[in-house]
Tab-separated table of C-alpha atoms in Angstrom:
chain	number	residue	atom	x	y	z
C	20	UNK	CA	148.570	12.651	-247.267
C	21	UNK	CA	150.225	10.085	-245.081
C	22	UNK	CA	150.728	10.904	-240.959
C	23	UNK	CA	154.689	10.777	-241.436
C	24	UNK	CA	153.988	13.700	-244.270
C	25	UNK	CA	152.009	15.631	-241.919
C	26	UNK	CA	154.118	15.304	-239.375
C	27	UNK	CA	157.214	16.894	-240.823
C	28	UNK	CA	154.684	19.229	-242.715
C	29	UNK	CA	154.186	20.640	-238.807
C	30	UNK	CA	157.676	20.148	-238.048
C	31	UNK	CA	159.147	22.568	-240.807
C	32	UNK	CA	156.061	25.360	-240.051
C	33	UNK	CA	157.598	24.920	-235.785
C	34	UNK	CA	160.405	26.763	-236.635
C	35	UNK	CA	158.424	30.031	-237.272
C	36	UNK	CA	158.292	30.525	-233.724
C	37	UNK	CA	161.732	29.490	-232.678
C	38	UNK	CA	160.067	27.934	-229.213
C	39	UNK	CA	162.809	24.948	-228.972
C	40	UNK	CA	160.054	22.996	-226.822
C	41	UNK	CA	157.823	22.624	-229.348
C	42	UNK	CA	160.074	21.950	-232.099
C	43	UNK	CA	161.769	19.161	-229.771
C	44	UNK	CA	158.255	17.896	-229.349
C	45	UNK	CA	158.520	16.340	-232.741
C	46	UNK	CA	161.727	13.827	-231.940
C	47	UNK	CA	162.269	10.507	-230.093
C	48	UNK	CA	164.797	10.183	-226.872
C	49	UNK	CA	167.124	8.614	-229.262
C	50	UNK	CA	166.926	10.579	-232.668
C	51	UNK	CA	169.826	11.762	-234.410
C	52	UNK	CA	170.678	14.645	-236.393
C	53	UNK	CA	173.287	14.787	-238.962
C	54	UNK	CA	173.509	18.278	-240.701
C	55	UNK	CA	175.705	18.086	-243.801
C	56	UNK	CA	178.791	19.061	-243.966
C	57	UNK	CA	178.503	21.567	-241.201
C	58	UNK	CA	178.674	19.465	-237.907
C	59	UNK	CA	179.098	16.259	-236.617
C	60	UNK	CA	176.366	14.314	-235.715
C	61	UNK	CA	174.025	14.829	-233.132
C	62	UNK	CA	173.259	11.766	-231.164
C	63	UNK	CA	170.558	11.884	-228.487
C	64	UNK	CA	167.666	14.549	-227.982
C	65	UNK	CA	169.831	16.187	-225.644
C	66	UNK	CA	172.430	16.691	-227.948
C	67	UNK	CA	169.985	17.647	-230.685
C	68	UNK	CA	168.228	20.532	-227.996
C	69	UNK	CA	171.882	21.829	-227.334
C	70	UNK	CA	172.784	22.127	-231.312
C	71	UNK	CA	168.944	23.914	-231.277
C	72	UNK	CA	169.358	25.991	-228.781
C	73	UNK	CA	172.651	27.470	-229.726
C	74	UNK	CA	171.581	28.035	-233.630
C	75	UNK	CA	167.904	28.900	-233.009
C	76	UNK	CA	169.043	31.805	-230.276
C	77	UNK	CA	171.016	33.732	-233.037
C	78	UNK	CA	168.714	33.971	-234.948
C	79	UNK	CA	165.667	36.029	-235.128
C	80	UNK	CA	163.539	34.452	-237.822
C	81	UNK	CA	163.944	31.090	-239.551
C	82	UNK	CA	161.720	29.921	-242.355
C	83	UNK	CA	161.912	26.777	-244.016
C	84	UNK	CA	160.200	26.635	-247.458
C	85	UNK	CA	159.513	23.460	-248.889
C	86	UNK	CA	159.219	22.832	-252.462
C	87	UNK	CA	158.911	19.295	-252.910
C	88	UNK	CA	158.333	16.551	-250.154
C	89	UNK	CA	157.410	13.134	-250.699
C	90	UNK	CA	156.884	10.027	-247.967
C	91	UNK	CA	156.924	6.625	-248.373
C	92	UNK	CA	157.071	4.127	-245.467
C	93	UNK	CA	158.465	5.516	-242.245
C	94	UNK	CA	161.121	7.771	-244.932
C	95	UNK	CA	160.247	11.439	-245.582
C	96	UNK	CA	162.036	13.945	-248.144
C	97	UNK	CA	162.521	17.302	-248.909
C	98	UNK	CA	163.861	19.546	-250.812
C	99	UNK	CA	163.496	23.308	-250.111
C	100	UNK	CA	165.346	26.668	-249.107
C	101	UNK	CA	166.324	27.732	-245.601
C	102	UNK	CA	165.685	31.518	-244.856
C	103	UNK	CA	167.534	32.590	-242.088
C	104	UNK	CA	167.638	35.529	-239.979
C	105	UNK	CA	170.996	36.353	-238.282
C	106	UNK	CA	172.009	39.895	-237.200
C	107	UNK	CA	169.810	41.393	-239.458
C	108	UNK	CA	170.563	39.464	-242.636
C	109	UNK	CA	169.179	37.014	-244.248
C	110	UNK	CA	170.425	33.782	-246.014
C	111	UNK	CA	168.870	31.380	-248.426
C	112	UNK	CA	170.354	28.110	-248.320
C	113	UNK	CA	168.718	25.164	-250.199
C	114	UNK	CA	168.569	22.180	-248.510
C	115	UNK	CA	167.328	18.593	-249.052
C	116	UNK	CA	165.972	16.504	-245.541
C	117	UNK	CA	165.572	13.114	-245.246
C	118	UNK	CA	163.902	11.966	-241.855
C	119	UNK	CA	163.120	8.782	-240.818
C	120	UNK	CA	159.881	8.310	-238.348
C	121	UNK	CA	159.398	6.204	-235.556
C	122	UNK	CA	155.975	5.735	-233.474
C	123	UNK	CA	154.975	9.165	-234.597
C	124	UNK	CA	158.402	10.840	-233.876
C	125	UNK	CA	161.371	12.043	-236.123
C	126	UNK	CA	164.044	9.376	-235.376
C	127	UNK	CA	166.429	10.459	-237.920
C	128	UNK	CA	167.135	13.964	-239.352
C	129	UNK	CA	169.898	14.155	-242.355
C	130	UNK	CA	170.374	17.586	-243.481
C	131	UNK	CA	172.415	18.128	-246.526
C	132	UNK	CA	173.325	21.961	-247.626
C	133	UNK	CA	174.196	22.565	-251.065
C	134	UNK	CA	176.939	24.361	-250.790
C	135	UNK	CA	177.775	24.836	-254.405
C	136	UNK	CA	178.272	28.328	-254.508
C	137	UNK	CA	181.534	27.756	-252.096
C	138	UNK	CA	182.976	24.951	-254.397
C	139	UNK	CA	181.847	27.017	-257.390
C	140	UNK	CA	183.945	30.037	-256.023
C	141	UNK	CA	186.707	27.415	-254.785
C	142	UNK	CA	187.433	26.042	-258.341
C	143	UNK	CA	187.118	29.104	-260.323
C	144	UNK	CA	188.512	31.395	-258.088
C	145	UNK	CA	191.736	29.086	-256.536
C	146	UNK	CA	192.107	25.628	-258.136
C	147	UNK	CA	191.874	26.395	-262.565
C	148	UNK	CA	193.948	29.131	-261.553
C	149	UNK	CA	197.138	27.357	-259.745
C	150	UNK	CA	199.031	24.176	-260.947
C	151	UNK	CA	199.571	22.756	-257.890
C	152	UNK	CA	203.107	20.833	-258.219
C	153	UNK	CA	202.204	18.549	-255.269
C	154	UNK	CA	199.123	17.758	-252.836
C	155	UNK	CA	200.817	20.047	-250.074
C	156	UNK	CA	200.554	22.690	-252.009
C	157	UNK	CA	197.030	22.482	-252.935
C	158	UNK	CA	196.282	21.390	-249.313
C	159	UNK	CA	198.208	25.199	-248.624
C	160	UNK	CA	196.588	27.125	-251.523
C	161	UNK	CA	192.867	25.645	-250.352
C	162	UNK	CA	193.519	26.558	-247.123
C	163	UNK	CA	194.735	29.858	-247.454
C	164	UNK	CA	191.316	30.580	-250.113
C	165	UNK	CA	189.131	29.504	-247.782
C	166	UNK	CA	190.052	31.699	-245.067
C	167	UNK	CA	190.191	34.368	-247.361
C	168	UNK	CA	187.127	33.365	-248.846
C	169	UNK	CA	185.104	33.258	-245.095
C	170	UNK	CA	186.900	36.137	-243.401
C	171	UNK	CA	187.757	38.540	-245.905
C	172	UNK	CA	185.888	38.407	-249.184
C	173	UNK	CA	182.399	40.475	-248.874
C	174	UNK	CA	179.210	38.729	-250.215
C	175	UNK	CA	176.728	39.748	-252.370
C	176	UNK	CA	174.068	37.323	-250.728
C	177	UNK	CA	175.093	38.501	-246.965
C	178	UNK	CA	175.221	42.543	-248.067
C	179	UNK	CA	178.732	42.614	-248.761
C	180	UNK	CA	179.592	41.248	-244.900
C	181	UNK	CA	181.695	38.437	-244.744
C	182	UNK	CA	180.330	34.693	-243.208
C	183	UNK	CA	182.932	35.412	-240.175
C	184	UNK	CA	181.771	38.603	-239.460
C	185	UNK	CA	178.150	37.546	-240.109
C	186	UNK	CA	178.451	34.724	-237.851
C	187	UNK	CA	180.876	35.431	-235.452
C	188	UNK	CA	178.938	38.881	-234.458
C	189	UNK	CA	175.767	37.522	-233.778
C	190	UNK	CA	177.172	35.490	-231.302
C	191	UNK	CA	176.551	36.237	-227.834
C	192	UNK	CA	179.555	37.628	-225.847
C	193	UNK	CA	180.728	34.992	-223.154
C	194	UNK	CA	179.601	35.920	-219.270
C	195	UNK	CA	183.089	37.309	-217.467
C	196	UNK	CA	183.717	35.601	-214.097
């Protein structure tokens, strides 16, 4: 096993303790941190901590489980499942890294979420049913599913919550002046 396979090897187990310290241990000043399609990218360590901090403090258990992972060079992959803990449900999401190391350090962290159960849902649920006459109209109809589809269509996989309600209620309340 090569030191860049290790390393992320200890980097996936850090987030069993959610201690964003430690887990910010394992990047250079400079890293990035791309997670796709969710968020922009994440440009600095600073910027990384912040995205950390704020995701890692709704949550009360997060467990990465790696099936495969495989290194070569200073590249590392993986593919594996995301458990997540959020106002007392839990998620599966499966995932594939890729991290790039420098001097001993993550540099680079792409995360990519399959999110195939959402386009799944978005074709057979929305598009095969509507012949859109023009691209405004899809643009409308997509719209109009997906908010439907996030804030009022239960899932199975979140116990029949929706993802707005999931996510919006385990956020904390903001501090009145």
């Amino acid at each position: 096993m090569s030191d860049n396979d290790q390393l992320i090897k200890d980097f996936v187990a850090a987030w069993r303790s959610l201690d964003v310290d430690h887990i910010m241990d394992f990047f250079t000043e400079d890293a990035v941190y791309i997670n796709i399609p969710m968020e922009p990218p994440n440009e600095s360590k600073a910027a990384i901590r912040a995205f950390i901090e704020g995701f890692a403090g709704n949550c009360s258990s997060i467990e990465f489980v790696v099936h495969h992972q495989v290194a070569a060079g200073n590249l590392v992959m993986n593919e594996g499942t995301d458990k997540i803990t959020m106002g007392g449900n839990t998620i599966e999401l499966p995932v594939m890294g890729v991290f790039e190391i420098r001097d001993g350090k993550i540099s680079a962290w792409r995360d990519n979420v399959f999110v195939e159960r959402l386009w799944r849902s978005v074709k057979y649920e929305e598009v095969y049913l509507h012949a859109y006459d023009t691209v405004s109209a899809a643009k409308a109809g997509l719209e109009r599913y997906l908010r439907y589809y996030s804030g009022l269509r239960p899932h199975s996989s979140l116990d029949r919550q929706t993802p707005d309600r999931l996510y919006f209620e385990a956020l904390p309340l903001p501090m009145a002046a």
